[in-house]
Coordinates of C-alpha atoms and ligand atoms in Angstrom, one line a residue:
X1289 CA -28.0 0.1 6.9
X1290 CA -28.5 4.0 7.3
X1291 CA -26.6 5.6 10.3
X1292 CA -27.6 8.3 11.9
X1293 CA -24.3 10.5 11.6
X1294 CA -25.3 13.7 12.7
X1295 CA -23.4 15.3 15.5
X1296 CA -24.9 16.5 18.5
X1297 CA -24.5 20.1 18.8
X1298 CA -22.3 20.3 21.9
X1299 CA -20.2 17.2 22.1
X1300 CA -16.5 17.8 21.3
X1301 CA -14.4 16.5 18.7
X1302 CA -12.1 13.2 20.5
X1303 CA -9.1 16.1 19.7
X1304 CA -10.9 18.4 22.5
X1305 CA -12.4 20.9 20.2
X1306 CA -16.5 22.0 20.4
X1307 CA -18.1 21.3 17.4
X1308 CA -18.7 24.7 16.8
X1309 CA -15.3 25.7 16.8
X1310 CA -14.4 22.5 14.7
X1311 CA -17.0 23.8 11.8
X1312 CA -15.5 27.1 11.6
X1313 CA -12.1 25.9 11.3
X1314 CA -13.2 23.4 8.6
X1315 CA -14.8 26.2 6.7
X1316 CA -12.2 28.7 6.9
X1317 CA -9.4 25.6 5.8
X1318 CA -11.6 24.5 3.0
X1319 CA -12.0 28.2 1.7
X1320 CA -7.9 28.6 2.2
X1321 CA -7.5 25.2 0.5
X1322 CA -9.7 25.8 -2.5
X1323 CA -7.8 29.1 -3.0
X1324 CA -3.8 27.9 -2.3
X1325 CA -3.5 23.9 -2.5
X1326 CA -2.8 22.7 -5.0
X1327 CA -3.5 18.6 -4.8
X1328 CA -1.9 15.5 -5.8
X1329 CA -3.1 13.7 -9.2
X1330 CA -6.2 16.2 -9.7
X1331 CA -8.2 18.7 -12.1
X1332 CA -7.6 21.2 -9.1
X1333 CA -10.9 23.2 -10.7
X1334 CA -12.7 19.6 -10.2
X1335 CA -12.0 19.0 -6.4
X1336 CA -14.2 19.2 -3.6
X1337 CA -12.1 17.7 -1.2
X1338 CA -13.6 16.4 2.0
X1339 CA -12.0 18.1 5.1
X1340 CA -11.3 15.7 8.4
X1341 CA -11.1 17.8 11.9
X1342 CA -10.5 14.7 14.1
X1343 CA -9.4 11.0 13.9
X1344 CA -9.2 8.4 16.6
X1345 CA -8.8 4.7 16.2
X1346 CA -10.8 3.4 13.1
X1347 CA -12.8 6.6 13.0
X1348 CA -12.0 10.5 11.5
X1349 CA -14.8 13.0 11.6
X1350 CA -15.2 15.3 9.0
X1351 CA -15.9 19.2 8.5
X1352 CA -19.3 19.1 9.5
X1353 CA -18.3 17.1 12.4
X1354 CA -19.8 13.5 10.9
X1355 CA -18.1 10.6 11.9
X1356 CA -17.2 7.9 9.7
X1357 CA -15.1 4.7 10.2
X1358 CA -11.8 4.5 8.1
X1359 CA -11.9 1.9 6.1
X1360 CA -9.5 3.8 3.7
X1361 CA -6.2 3.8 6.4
X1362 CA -6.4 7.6 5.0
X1363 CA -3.5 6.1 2.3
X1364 CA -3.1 2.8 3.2
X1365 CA -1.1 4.5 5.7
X1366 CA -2.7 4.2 9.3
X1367 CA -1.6 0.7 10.3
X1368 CA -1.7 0.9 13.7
X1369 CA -5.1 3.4 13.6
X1370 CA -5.4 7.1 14.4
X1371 CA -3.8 9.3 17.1
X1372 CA -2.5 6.1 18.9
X1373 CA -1.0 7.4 22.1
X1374 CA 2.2 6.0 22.3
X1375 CA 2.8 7.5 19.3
X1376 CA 1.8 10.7 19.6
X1377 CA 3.4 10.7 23.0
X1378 CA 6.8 9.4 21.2
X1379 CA 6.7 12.2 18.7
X1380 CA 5.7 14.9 21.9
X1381 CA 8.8 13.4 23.5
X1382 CA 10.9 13.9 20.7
X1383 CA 10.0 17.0 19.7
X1384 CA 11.2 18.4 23.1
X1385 CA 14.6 16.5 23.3
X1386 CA 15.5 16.8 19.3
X1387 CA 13.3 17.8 16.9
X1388 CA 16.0 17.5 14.0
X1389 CA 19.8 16.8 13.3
X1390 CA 21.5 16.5 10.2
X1391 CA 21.5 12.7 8.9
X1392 CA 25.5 12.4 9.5
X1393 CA 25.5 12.8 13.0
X1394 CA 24.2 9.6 14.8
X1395 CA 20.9 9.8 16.6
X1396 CA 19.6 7.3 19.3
X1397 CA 16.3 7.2 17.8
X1398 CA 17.3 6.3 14.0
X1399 CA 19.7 3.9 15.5
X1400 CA 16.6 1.8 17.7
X1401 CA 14.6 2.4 14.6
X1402 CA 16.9 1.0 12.2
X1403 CA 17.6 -2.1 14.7
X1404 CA 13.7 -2.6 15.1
X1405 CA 13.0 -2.7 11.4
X1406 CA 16.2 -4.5 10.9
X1407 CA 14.8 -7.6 13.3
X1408 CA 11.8 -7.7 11.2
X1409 CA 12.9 -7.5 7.7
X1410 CA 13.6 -11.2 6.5
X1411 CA 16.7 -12.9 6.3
X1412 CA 19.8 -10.8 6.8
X1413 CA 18.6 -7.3 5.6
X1414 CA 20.0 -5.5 8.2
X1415 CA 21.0 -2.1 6.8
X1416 CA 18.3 0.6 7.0
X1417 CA 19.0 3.9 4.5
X1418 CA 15.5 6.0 5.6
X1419 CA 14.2 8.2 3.3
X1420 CA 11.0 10.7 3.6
X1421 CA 8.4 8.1 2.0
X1422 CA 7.8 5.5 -0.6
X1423 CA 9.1 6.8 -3.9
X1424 CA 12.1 8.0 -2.6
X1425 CA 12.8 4.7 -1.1
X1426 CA 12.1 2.9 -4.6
X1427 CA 14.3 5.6 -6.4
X1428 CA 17.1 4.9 -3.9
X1429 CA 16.3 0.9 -4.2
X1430 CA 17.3 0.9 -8.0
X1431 CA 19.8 3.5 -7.7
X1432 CA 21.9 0.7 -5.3
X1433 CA 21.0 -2.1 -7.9
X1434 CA 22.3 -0.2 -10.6
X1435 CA 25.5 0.7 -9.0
X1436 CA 25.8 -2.9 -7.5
X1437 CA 25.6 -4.6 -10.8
X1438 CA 26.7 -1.9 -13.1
X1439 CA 23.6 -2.6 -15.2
X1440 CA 20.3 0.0 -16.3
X1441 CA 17.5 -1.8 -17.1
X1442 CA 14.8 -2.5 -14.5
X1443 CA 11.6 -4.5 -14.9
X1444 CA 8.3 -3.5 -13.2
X1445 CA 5.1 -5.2 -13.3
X1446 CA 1.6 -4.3 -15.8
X1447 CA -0.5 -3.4 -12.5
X1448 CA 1.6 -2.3 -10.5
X1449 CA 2.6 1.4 -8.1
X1450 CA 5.8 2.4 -6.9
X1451 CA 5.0 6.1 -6.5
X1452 CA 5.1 9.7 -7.7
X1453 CA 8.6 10.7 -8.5
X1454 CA 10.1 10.3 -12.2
X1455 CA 11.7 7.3 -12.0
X1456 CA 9.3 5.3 -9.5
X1457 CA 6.6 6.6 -11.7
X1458 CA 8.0 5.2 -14.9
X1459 CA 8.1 2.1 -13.0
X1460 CA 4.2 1.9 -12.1
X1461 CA 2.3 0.0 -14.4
X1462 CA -0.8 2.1 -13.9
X1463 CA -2.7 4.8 -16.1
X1464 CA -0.4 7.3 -14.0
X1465 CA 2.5 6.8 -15.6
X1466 CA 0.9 7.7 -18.9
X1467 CA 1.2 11.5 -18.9
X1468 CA 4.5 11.1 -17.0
X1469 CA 5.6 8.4 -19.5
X1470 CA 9.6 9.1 -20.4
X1471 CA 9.6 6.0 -22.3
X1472 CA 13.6 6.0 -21.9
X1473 CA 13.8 5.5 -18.4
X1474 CA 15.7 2.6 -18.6
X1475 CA 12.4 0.1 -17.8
X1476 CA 10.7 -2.9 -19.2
X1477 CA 7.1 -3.7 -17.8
X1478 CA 6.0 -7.4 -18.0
X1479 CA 2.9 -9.1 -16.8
X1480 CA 2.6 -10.8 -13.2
X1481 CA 0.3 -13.5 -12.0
X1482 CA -3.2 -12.3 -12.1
X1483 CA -5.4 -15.2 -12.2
X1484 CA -9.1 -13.4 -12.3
X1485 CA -7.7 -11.8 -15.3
X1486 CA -5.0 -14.3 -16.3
X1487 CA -2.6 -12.8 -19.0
X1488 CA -1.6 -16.5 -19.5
X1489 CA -5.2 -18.5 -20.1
X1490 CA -4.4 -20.3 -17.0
X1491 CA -6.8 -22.7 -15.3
X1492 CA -5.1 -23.0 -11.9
X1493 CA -2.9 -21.2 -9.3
X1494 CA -0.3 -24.0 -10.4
X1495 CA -0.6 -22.7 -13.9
X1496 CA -0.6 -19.2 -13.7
X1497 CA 2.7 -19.2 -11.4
X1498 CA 4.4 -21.8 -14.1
X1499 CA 3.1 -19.4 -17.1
X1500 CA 3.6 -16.3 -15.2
X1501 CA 7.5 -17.2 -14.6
X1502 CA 8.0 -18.5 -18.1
X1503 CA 7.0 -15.0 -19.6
X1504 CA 9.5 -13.3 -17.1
X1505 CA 12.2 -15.5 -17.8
X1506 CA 11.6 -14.7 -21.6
X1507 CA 11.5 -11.1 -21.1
X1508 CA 14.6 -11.8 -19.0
X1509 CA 16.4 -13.5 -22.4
X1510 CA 14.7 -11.4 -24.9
X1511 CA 15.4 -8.1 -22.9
X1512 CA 19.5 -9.3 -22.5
X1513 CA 19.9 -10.6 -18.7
X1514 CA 23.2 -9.0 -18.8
X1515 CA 21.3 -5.5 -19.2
X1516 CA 18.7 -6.1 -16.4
X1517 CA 20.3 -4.3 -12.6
X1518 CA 16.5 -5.2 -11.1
X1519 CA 13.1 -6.7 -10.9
X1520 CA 10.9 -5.1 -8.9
X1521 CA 7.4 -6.2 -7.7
X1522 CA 4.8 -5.5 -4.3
X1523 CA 5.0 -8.5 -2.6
X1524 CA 1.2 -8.7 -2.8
X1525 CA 0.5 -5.3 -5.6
X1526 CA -1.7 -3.1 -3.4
X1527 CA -3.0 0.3 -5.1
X1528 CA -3.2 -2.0 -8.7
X1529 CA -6.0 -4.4 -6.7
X1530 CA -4.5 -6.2 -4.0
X1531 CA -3.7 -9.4 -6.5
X1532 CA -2.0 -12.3 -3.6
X1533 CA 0.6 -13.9 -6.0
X1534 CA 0.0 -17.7 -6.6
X1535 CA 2.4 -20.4 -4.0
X1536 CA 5.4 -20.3 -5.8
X1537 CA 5.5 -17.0 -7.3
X1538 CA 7.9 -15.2 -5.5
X1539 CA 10.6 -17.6 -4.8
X1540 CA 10.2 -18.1 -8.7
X1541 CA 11.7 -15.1 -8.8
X1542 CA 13.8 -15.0 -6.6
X1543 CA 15.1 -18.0 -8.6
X1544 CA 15.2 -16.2 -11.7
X1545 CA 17.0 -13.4 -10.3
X1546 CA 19.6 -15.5 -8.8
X1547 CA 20.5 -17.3 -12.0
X1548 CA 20.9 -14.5 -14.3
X1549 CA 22.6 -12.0 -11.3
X1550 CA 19.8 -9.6 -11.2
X1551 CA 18.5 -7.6 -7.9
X1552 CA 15.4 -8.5 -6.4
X1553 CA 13.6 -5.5 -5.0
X1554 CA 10.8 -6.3 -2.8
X1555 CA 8.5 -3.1 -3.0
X1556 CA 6.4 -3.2 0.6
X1557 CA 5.7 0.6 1.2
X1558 CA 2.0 -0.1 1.1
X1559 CA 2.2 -4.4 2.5
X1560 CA 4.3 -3.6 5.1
X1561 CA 4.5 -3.5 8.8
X1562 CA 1.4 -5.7 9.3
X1563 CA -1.1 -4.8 6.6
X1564 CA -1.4 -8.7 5.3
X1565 CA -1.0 -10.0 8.8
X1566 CA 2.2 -10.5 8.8
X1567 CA 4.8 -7.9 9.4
X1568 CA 5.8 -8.4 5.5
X1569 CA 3.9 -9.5 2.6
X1570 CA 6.9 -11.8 1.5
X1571 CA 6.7 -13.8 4.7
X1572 CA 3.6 -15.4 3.0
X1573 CA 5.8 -16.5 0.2
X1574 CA 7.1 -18.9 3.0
X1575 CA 4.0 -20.2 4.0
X1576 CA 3.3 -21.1 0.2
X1577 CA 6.4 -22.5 -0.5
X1578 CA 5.8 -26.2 2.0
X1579 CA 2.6 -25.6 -0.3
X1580 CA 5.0 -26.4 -3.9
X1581 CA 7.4 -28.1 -2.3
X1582 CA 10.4 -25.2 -1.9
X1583 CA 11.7 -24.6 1.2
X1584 CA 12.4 -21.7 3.1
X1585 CA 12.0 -18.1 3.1
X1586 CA 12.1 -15.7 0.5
X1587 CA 14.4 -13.1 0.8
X1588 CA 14.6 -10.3 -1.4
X1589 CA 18.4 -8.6 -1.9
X1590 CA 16.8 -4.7 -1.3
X1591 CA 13.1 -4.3 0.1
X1592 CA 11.5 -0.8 0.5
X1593 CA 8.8 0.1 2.9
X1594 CA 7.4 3.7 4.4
X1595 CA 3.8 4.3 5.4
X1596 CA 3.1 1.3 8.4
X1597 CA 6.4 1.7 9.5
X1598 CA 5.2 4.8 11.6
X1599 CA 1.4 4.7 10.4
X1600 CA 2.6 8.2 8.6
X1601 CA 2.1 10.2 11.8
X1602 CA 5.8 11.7 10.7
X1603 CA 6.9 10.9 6.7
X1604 CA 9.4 8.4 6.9
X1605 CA 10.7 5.5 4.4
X1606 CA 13.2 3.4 3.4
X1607 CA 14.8 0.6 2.2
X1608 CA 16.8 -2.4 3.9
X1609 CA 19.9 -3.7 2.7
X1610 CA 21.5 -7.1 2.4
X1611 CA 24.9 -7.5 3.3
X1612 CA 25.9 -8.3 -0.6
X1613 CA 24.7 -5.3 -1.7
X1614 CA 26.1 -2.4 1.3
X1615 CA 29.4 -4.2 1.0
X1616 CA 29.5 -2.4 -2.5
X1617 CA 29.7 0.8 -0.7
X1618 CA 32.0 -0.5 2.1
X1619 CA 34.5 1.4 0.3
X1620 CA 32.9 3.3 -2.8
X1621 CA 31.0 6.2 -1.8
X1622 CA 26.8 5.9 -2.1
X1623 CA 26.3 8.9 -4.6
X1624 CA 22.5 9.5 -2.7
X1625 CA 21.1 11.3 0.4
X1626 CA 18.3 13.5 2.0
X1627 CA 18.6 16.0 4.2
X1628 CA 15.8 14.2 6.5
X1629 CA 17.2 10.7 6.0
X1630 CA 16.1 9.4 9.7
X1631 CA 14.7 12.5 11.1
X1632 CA 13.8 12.2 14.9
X1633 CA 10.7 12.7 15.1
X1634 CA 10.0 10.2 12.1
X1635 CA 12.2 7.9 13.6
X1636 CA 10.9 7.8 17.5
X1637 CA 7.3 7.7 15.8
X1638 CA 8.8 4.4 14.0
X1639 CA 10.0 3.3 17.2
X1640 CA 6.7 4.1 19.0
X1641 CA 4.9 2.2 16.4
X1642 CA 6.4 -0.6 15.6
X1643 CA 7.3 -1.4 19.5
X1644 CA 3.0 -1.0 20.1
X1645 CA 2.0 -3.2 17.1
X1646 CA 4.3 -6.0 18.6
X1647 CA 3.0 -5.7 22.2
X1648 CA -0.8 -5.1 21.3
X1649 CA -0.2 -7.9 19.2
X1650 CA -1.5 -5.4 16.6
X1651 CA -0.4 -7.7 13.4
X1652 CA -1.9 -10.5 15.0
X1653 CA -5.1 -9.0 14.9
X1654 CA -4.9 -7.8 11.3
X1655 CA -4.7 -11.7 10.5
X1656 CA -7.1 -12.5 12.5
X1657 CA -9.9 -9.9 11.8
X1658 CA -8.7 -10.9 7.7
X1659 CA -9.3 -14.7 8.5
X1660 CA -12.1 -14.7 10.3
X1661 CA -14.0 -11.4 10.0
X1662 CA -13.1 -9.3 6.7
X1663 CA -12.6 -12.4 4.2
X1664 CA -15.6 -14.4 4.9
X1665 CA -17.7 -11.0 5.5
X1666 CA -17.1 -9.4 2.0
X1667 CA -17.4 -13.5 0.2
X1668 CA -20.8 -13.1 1.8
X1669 CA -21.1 -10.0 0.0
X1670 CA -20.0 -11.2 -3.2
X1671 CA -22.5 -14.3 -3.2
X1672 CA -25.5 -11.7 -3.0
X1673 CA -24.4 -8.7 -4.7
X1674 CA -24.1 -9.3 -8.6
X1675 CA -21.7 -6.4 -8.9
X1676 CA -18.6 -8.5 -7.3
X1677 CA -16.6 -10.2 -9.3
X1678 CA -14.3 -11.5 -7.2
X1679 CA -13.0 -10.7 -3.6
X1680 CA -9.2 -10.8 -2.8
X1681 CA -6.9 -10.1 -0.2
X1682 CA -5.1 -11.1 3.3
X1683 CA -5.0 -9.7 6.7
X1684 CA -6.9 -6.0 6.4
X1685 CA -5.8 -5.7 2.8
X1686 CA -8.9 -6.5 0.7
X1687 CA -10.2 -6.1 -2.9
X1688 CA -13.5 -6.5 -4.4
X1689 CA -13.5 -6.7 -8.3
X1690 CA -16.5 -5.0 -9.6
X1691 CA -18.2 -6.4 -12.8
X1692 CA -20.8 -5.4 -15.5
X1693 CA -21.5 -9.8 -15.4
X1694 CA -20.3 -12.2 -13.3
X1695 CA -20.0 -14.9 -16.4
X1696 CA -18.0 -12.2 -18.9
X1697 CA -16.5 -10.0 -16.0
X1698 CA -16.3 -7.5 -17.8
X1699 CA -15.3 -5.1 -15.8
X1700 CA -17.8 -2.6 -14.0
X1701 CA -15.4 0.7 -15.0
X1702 CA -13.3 0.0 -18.2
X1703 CA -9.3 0.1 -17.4
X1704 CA -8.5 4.2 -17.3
X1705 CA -12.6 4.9 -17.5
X1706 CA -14.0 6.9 -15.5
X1707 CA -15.7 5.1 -12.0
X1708 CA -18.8 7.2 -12.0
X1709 CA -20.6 4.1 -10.7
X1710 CA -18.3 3.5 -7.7
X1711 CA -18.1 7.4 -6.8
X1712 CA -22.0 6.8 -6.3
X1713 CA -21.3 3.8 -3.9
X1714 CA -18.7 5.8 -2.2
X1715 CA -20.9 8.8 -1.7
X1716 CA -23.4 6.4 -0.4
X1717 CA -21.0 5.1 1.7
X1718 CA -19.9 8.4 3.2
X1719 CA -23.4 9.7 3.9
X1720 CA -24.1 6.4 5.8
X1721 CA -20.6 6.7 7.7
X1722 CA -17.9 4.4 6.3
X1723 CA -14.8 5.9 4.5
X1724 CA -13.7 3.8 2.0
X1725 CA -10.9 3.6 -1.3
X1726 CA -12.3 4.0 -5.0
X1727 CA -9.4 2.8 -7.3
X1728 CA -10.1 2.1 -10.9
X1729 CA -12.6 -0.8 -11.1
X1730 CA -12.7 -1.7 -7.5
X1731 CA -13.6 -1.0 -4.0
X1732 CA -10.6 -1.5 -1.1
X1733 CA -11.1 -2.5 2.0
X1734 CA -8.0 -1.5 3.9
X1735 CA -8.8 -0.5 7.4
X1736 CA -6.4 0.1 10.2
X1737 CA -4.7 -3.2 11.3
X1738 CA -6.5 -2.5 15.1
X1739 CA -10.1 -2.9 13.8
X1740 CA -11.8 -4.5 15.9
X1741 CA -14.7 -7.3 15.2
X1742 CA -17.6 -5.2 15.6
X1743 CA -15.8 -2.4 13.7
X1744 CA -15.6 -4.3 10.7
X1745 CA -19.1 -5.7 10.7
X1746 CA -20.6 -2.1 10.9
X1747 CA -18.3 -1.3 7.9
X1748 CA -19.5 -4.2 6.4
X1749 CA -22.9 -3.5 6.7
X1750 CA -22.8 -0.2 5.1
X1751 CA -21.1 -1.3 2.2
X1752 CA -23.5 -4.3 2.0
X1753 CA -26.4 -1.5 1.3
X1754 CA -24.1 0.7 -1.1
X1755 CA -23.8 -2.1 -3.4
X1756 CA -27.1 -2.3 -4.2
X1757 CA -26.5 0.7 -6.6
X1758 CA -23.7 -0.8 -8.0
X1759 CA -25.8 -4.0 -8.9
X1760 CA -28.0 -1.8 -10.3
X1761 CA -25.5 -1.8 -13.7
X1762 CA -24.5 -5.3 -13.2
X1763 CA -26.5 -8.2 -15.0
Ligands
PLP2888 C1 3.9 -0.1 -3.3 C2 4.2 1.3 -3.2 N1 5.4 1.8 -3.5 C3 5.6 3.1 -3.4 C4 4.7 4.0 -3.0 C5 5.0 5.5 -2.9 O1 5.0 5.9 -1.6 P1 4.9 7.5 -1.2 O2 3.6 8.0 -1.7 O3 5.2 7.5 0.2 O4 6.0 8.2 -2.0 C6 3.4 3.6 -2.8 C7 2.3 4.5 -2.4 O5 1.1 4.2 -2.3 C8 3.1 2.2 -2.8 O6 1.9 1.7 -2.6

């Protein structure tokens, strides 16, 4: 399906601005940018980076003044969709009563904040420390295991993303830790439950958790359990291709971290705050547990989160504490801390956000538009495109697995190659309106938890005729 996606000359951006005015601004930015930004994880002489004017809802429009419907979330950010106006409203509001205070003075909106992410968070993970995003959060996260259990090691998942600072990067199991690679950072990667491309030659769900646990434990007892402070994982790994773990997984560790006294670190900066229809990936871990027979929740002792919290309108993070492990610095001092930690106007946007998703019922609907929309939608997809090798995902979180032959599957892009092949379907994509995110061998479908029905089918659509180039190199 083509879309027409030119603009009409006079019709103004949803921010207010003529289009006329919005294309010189978008030249003049893009000239400014290619001359003084530098950007994250690029060949800066490489780049020509697309410049947005406008965003509302599901939709940003770009330079030129082309709309296109945000499948990406920008990063896996916008939970609760663009310029939502409670939010921006919160942040306007806070803005002109406090813009900033220093973290150890109290302040009414990081207190609310912290008690509305606190009567989320599972179990009794009721201490918030906020930090300006994700890899902060994650640093902080394994600082406080460390300290708690007086141990150094940490293990981190193969696939895996737990951001951009030294340590969190050394902790990604993804090509970008390569040229960042310290080797001595204290951390041991080990392979999770992948069943498309099972590690462990298993034949079932059933098998892959049993095999998938049995390697941790030995990398547990080879490693020394009395070395390991952590184990971190994403509840469901998100920027590594959106793999659900199998019913069982995560209580299995849990288990395993309780037996040898090792802190579990739930990483949900990117599952979080609604993105797999529920307000936290490990809530699913529940659901699958009456599945094997467990019972209960499973509650992680430190769990990180940033980007849905506030959808990113202000950079905020964090991570939230169980009582075990902030009774360690009841009376021993935390050797951390930001000069932002819980800034206002993060904070109230937190607030904003979090008290609009649960009255819109906003994480409902990313459950709903994953169960009945999104899911069977893209399975559709993978039936008649030959390209797809598998389709995965919850709520609005979605991956589609991109093969060179169904039967082999080997993969479309080789791991670390370069996804010439998917940049074409993304270009296609663009020109026909739909943003979408490229990462490694696969296509994301992570739209704003707020995407309506017809929203998704028109996404859907688009990237129904962008396949077709893509099957073009499949067998
Ligand atoms: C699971 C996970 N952890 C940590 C991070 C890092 O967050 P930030 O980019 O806010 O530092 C990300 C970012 O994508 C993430 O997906």
């Amino acid at each position: 399906m083509t879309q027409d996606t030119t603009p009409i000359a006079d019709t103004p951006l949803p921010n207010g601005m003529s289009l006329t005015a919005a294309r010189a601004e978008a030249e003049r930015a893009y000239e400014l940018d290619r001359r003084h930004v530098f950007h994250s994880w690029s060949a800066q002489r490489q780049l020509d980076p697309m410049t947005i004017s406008a965003a509302q809802g599901c939709y940003v429009w770009d330079g030129a003044g082309h709309r296109l419907l945000d499948f990406s979330s920008q990063l896996v950010n916008t939970n609760i969709g663009h310029q939502h106006p409670k939010v921006v409203a919160a942040v306007q509001e806070q803005a002109a009563k406090l813009c900033t205070i220093a973290p150890q003075h109290v302040n009414a909106a990081r207190s609310e904040a912290a008690r509305l992410v606190a009567e989320r968070t599972p179990g009794e993970l009721n201490r918030i420390f906020f930090t300006n995003g994700g890899a902060d959060a994650v640093e902080h996260a394994v600082r406080m295991a460390r300290l708690h259990t007086g141990r150094t090691k940490v293990l981190a998942r193969y696939r895996s993303y737990h951001g951009g600072t030294d340590l969190a990067v050394n902790l990604t199991g993804d090509p970008r830790r390569w040229p960042n690679d310290r080797g001595a950072a204290g951390v041991v990667h080990f392979h999770g439950p992948f069943r498309y491309r099972s590690q462990f030659h298993a034949e079932s769900d059933a098998q892959e958790c049993e095999r998938a646990l049995e390697h941790l434990e030995q990398t547990i007892l080879l490693e020394g359990s009395e070395t390991i402070a952590a184990i971190i994982l994403e509840s469901v790994p998100g920027t590594a291709g959106i793999m659900v773990p199998p019913p069982g997984y995560l209580a299995g560790v849990r288990e395993l971290c309780d037996r040898y006294g090792i802190v579990f670190v739930a990483d949900e900066v990117m599952s979080g705050f609604g993105r797999t229809g529920r307000w936290f990936a490990i809530e699913h871990a529940a659901e699958s547990s009456s599945i094997t027979g467990e019972s209960g929740a499973v509650v992680p002792d430190l769990l990180t989160f940033a980007k849905g919290v506030n959808s990113g309108y202000v950079p905020l993070g964090g991570v939230a504490i169980a009582p075990h492990i902030a009774a360690t610095f009841d009376d021993r001092v935390y050797p951390g801390g930001l000069t932002y930690s819980g800034h206002p106007l993060a904070t109230a946007a937190a607030v904003a956000t979090i008290t609009a998703m649960a009255e819109e019922r906003i994480v409902e609907n990313a459950a709903e538009m994953g169960e009945r929309v999104l899911g069977p939608g893209l399975r559709e997809l993978a039936e008649r495109h030959r390209c797809v090798g598998e389709v995965r995902g919850l709520g609005v979180f979605w991956a589609l697995e991109m093969v060179r032959d169904k039967q082999t599957r080997e993969p479309l892009v080789p791991f670390g190659g370069a996804a010439t092949v998917l940049r074409e379907v993304d270009a296609a994509c663009r020109a026909a309106g739909l943003l979408l995110a490229v990462n490694a061998n696969r296509l994301h479908i992570v739209p704003p938890c707020t995407i309506s029905e017809a929203e998704a089918k028109e996404g859907l659509a688009i990237l129904d005729e962008a396949l077709t180039l893509a099957d073009a190199h499949a067998a």
